[in-house]
Short mmCIF file of C-alpha atoms in Angstrom, two decimals:
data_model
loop_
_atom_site.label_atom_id
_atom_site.label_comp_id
_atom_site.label_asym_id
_atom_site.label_seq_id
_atom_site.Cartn_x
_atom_site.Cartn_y
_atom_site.Cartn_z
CA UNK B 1 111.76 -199.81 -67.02
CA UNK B 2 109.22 -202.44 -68.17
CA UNK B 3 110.16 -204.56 -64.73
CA UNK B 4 109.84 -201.95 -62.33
CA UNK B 5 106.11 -200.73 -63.95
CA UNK B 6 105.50 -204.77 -63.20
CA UNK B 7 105.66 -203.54 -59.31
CA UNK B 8 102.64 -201.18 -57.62
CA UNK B 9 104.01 -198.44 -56.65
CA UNK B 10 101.49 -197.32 -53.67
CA UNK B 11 99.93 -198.60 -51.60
CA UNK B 12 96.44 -198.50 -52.79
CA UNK B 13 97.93 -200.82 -55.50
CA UNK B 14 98.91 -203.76 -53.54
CA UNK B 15 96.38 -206.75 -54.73
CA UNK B 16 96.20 -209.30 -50.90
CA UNK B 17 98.76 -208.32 -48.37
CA UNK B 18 95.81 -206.10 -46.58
CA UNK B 19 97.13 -207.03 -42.75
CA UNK B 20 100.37 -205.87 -44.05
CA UNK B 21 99.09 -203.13 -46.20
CA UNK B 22 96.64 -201.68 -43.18
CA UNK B 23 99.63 -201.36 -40.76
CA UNK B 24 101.82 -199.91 -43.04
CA UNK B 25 99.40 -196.79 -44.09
CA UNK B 26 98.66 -196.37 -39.79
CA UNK B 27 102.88 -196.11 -39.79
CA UNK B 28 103.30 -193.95 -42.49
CA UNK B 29 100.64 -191.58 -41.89
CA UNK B 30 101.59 -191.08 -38.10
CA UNK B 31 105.11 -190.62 -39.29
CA UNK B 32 103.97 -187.64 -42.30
CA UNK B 33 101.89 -186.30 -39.53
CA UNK B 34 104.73 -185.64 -36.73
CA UNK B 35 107.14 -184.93 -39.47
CA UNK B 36 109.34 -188.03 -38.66
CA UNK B 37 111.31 -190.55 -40.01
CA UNK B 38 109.63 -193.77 -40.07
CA UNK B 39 110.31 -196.31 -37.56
CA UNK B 40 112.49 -199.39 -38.77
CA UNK B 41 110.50 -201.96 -40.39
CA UNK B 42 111.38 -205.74 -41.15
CA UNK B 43 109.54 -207.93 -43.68
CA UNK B 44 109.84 -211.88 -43.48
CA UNK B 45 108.74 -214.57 -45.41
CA UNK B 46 109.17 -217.10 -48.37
CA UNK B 47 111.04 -215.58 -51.79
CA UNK B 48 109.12 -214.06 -54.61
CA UNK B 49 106.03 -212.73 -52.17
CA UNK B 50 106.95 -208.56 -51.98
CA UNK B 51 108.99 -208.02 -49.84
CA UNK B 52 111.15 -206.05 -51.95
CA UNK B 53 108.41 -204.57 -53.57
CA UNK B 54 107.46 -203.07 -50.21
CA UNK B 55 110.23 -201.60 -49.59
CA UNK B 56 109.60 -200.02 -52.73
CA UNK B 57 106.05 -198.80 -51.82
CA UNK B 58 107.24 -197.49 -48.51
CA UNK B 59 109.72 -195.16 -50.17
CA UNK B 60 107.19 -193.84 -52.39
CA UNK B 61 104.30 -193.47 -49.67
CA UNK B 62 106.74 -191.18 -47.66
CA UNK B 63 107.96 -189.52 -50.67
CA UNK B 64 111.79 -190.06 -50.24
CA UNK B 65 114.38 -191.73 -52.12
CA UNK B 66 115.48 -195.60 -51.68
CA UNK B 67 119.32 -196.91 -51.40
CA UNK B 68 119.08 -200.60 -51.91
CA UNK B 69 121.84 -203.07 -50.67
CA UNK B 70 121.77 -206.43 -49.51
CA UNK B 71 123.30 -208.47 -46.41
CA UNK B 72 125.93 -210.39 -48.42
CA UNK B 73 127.12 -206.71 -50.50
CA UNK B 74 128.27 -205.22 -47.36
CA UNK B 75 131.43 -207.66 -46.53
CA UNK B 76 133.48 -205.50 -44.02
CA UNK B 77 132.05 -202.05 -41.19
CA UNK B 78 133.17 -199.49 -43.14
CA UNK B 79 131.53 -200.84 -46.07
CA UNK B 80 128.37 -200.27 -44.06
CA UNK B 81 129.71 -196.57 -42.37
CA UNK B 82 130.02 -195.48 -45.80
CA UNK B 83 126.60 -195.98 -46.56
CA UNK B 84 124.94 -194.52 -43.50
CA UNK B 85 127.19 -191.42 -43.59
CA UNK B 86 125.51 -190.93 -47.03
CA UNK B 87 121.98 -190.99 -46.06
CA UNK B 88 120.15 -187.64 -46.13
CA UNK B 89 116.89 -187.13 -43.22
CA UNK B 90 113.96 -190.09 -43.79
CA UNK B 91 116.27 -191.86 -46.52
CA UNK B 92 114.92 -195.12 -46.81
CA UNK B 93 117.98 -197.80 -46.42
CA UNK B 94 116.52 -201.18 -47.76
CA UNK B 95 119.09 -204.43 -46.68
CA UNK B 96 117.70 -207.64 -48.55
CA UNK B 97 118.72 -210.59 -47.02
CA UNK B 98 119.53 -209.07 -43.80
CA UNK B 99 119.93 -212.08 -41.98
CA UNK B 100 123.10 -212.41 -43.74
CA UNK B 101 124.58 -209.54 -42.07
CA UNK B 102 128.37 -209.74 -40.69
CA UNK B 103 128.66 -210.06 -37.07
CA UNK B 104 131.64 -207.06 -37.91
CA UNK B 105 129.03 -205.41 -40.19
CA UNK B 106 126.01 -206.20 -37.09
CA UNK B 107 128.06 -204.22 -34.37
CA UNK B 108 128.21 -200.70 -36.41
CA UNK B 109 124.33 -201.43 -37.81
CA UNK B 110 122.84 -201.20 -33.53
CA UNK B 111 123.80 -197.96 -32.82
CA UNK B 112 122.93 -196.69 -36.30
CA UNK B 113 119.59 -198.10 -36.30
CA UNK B 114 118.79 -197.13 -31.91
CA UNK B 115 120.69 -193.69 -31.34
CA UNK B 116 121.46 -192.76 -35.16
CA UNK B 117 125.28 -192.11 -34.80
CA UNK B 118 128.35 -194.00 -35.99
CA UNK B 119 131.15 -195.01 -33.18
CA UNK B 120 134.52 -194.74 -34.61
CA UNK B 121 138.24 -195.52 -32.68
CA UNK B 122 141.01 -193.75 -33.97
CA UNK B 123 144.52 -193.98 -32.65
CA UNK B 124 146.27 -197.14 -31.34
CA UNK B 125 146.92 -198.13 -27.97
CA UNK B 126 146.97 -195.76 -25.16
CA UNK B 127 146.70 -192.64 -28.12
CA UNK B 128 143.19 -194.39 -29.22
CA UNK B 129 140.20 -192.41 -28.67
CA UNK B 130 136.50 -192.91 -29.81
CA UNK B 131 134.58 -190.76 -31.77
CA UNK B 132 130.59 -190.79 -32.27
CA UNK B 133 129.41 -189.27 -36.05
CA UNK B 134 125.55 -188.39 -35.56
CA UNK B 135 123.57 -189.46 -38.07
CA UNK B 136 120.17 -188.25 -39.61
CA UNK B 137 117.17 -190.08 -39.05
CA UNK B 138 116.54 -192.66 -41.55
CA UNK B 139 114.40 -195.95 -41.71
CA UNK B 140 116.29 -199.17 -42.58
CA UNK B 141 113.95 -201.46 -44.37
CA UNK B 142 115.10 -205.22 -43.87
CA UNK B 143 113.85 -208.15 -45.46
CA UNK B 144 114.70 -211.53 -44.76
CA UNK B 145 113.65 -215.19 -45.39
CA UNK B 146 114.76 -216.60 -42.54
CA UNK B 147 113.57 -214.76 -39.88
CA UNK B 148 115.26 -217.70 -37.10
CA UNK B 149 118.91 -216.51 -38.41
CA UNK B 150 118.41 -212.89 -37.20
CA UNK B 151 120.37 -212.35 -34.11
CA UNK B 152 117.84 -211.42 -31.08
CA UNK B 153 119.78 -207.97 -30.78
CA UNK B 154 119.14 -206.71 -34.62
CA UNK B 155 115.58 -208.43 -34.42
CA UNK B 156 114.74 -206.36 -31.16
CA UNK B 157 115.74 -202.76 -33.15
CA UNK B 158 113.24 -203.18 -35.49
CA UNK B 159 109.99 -201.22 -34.39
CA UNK B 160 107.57 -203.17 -36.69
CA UNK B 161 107.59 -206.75 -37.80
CA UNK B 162 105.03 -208.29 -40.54
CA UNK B 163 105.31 -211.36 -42.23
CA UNK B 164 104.44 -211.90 -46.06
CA UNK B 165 102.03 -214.39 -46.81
CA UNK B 166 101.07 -216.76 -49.79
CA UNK B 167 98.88 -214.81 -52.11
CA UNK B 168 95.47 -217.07 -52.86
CA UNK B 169 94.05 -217.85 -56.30
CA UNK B 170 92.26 -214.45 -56.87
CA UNK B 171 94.60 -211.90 -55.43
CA UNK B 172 97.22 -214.55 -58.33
CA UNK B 173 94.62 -214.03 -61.04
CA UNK B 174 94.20 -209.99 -60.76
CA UNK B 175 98.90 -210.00 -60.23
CA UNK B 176 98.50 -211.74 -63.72
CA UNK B 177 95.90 -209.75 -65.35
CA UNK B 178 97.89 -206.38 -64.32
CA UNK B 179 100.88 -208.00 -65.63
CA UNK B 180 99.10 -209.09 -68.70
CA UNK B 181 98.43 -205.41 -69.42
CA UNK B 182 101.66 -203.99 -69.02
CA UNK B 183 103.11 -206.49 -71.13
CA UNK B 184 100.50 -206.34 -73.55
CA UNK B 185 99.57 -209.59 -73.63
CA UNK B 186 96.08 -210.97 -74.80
CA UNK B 187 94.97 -213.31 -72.68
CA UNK B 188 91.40 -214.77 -71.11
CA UNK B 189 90.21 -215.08 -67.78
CA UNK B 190 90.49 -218.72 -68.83
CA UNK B 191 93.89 -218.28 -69.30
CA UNK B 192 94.44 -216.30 -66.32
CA UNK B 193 93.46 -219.00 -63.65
CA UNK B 194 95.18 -221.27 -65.55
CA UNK B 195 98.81 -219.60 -64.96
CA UNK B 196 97.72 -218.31 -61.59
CA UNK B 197 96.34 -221.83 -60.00
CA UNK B 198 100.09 -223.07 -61.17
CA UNK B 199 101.89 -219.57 -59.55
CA UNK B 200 102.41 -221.64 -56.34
CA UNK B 201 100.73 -218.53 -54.66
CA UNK B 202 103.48 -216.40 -55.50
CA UNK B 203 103.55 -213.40 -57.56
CA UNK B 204 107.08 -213.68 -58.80
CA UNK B 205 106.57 -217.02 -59.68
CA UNK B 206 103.39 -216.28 -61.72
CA UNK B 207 104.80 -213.49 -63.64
CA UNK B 208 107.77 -215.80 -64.79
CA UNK B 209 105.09 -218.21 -65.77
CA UNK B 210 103.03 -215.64 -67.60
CA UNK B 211 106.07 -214.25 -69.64
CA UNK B 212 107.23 -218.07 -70.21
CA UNK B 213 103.37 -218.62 -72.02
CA UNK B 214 103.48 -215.66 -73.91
CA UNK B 215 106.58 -216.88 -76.03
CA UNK B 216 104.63 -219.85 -76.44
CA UNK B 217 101.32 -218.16 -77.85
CA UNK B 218 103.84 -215.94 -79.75
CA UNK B 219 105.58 -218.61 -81.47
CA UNK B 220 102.90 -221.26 -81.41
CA UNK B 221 98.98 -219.19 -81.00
CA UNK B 222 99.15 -216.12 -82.64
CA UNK B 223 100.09 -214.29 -79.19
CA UNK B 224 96.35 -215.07 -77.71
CA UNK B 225 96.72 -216.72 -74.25
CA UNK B 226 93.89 -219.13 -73.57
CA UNK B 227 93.43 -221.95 -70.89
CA UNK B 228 94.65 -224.69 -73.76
CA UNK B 229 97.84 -222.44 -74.94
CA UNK B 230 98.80 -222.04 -71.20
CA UNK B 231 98.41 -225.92 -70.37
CA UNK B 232 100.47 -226.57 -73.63
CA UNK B 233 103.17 -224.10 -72.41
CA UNK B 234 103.41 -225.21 -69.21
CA UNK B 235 103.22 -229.02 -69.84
CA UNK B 236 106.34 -228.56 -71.72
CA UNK B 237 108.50 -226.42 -68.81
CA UNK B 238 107.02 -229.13 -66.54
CA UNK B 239 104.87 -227.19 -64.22
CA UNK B 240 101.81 -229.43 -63.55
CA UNK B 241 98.28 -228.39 -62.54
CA UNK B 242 99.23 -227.84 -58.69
CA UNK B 243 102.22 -225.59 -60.32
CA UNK B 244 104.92 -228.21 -58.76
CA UNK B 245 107.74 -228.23 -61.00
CA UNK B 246 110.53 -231.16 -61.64
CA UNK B 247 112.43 -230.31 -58.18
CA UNK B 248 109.12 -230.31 -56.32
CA UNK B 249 108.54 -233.53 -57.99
CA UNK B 250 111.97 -235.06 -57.32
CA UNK B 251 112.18 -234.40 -53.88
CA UNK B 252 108.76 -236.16 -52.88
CA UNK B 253 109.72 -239.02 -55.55
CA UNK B 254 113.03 -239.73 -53.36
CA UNK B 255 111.13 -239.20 -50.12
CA UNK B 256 108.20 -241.54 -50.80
CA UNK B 257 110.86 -244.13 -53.41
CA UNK B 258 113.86 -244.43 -51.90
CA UNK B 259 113.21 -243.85 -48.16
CA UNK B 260 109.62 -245.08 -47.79
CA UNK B 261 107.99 -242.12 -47.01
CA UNK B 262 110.39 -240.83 -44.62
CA UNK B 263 110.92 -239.65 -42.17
CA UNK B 264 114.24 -238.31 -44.06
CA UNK B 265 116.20 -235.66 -43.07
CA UNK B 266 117.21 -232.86 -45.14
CA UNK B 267 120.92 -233.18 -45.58
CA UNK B 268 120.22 -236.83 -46.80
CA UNK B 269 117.48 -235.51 -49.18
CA UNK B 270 119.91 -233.02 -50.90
CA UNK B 271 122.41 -235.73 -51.42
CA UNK B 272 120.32 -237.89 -52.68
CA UNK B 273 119.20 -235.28 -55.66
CA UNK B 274 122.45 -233.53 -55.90
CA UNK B 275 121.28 -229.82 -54.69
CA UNK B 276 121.86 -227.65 -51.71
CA UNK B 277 120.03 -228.50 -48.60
CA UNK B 278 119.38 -224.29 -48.27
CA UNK B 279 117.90 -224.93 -51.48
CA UNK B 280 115.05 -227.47 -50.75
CA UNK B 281 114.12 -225.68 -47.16
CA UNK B 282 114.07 -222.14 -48.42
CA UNK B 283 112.20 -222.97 -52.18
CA UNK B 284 110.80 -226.41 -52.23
CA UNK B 285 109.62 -227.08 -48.59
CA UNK B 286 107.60 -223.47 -48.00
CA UNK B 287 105.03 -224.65 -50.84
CA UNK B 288 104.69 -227.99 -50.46
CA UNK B 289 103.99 -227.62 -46.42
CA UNK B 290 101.30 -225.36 -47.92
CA UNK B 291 100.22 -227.96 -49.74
CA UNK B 292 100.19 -230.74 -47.43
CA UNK B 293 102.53 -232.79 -49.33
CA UNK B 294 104.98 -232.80 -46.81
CA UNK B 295 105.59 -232.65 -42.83
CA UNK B 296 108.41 -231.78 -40.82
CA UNK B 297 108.80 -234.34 -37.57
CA UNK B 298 111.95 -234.32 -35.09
CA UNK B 299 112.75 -237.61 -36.97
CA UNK B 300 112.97 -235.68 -40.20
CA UNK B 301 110.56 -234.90 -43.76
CA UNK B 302 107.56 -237.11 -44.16
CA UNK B 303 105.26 -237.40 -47.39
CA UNK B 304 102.14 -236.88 -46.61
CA UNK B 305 98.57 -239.01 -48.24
CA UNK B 306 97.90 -235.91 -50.73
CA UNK B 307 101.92 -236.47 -51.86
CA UNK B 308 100.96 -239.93 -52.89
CA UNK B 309 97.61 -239.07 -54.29
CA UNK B 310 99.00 -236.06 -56.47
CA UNK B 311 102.13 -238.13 -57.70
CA UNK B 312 99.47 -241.66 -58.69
CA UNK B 313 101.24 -243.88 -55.87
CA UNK B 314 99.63 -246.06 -53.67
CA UNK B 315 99.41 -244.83 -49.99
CA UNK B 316 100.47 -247.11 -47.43
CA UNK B 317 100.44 -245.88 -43.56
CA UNK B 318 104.26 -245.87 -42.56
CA UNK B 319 104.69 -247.99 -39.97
CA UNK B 320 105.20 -246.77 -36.37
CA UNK B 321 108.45 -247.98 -34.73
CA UNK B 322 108.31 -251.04 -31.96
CA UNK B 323 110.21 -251.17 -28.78
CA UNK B 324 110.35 -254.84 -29.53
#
């Protein structure tokens, strides 16, 4: 219960998001007013930024229950018919991870999503005949990270598209100081920028970080969380002051160390550290392209000057290759 009163639960009480937020209330309202369902929405953008939560709000704005799945839960098409055949009028169907889909699972989902009916073949052979099951009209929610994986036809059924941004320092400092509250923890604005400049501009993250530096003033401050308690708690889970943490760290120390700079590709820089390729590019690279530690070329990852600069080594322009 404590996580979910973490989330806002209208929209009035999302903190940044407003491009997202603004076209959201225009859909929702239009949709209350004509009585409708709403029209399918898909949210992309890096992990941790509220997507989810969204999906959430939406639900609540239009004042109808959520069923929550994901793209990897629904392995085979009836998995999938089961679900929709359950949904009552303006249900709100939320897929995380919908990029992850089935092609199987994709082919049932179009119909579903355009003309709101299920296409069934029963019988074999020459006996088979198909069926069509109408549906009521719901609103799938889908929320994805990797918006490139979605196949053009699911992409195209979705009536609205907004991406999730970064969060900046102050929308990071008022997530913490709500979360703060509900969590009961003391803690000074001092305090608060310190956790929230080290949130790598997302909320999730900053949270985590929050209820990681409240064990330490617990155990170690007499629960008060001030700017030297949260530099003491995060200097010992590794986060520095840029909120880069020992994978962020590793990956531009092989870049820059072993390869000289780069340009690297990816598959070599996940064997070189031992983790999954899907790994770096979905969790490392999104905030350190922010940054400007790093840049993507056709040739592969390159650190950037601010890489060196941040990690105390000495810059020196990579050289540019020679026909001769």
């Amino acid at each position: 219960m404590r996580d979910r009163t973490l989330r806002p639960q209208r929209l009035a009480d999302l903190i940044n998001q407003d491009h997202v937020r603004e076209n959201l209330a225009i859909l929702i309202e239009a949709a209350k007013q004509r009585n409708e369902a709403l029209d399918h929405v898909l949210l992309y953008g890096p992990p941790g930024l509220g997507k989810t939560t969204l999906a959430h709000v939406t639900a609540n704005e239009m004042g109808m229950p959520i069923r929550v799945t994901s793209g990897p839960a629904i392995e085979r098409a009836g998995d999938l018919a089961a679900i929709l055949s359950n949904l009552h009028e303006k249900e709100v169907l939320f897929i995380d991870e919908v990029h992850r889909l089935g092609r199987a699972v994709e082919e049932i989902l179009y119909p579903a999503m355009e003309d709101f009916a299920l296409d069934f073949v029963i019988g074999k052979g020459p006996s088979a005949r198909s069926i069509r099951l109408k549906l009521p009209h719901f609103t799938v929610v889908g929320a994805t990270t990797r918006l490139a994986l979605l196949t053009a036809p699911l992409r195209a059924r979705f009536g609205a598209t907004f991406r999730v941004d970064f969060y900046d320092q102050e929308a990071l400092e008022a997530i913490v100081r709500r979360a703060a509250w509900v969590l009961k923890v003391e803690i000074d604005e001092a305090g608060t920028a310190e956790i929230a400049r080290r949130g790598r501009g997302t909320p999730r993250v900053a949270i985590r970080l929050l209820r990681r530096v409240r064990d330490f003033a617990q155990v170690r401050a007499d629960g008060n969380i001030t700017a030297q308690v949260a530099r003491e708690a995060l200097r010992l889970l590794d986060v520095d002051e840029r909120g880069l943490d020992d994978l962020d760290r590793r990956v531009l120390h092989t870049i820059i160390e072993k390869f000289d700079g780069g340009p690297v590709g990816l598959d070599t820089i996940a064997a070189a550290i031992s983790e999954e390729p899907d790994t770096i590019m979905d969790v490392v690279e999104p905030y350190l392209l922010q940054l400007g530690f790093l840049d993507r070329t056709p040739r592969g990852r390159v650190a950037t000057a601010r890489a060196y600069e941040h990690l105390g080594l000495p810059y020196g322009q990579p050289e540019q290759p020679t026909l001769l």
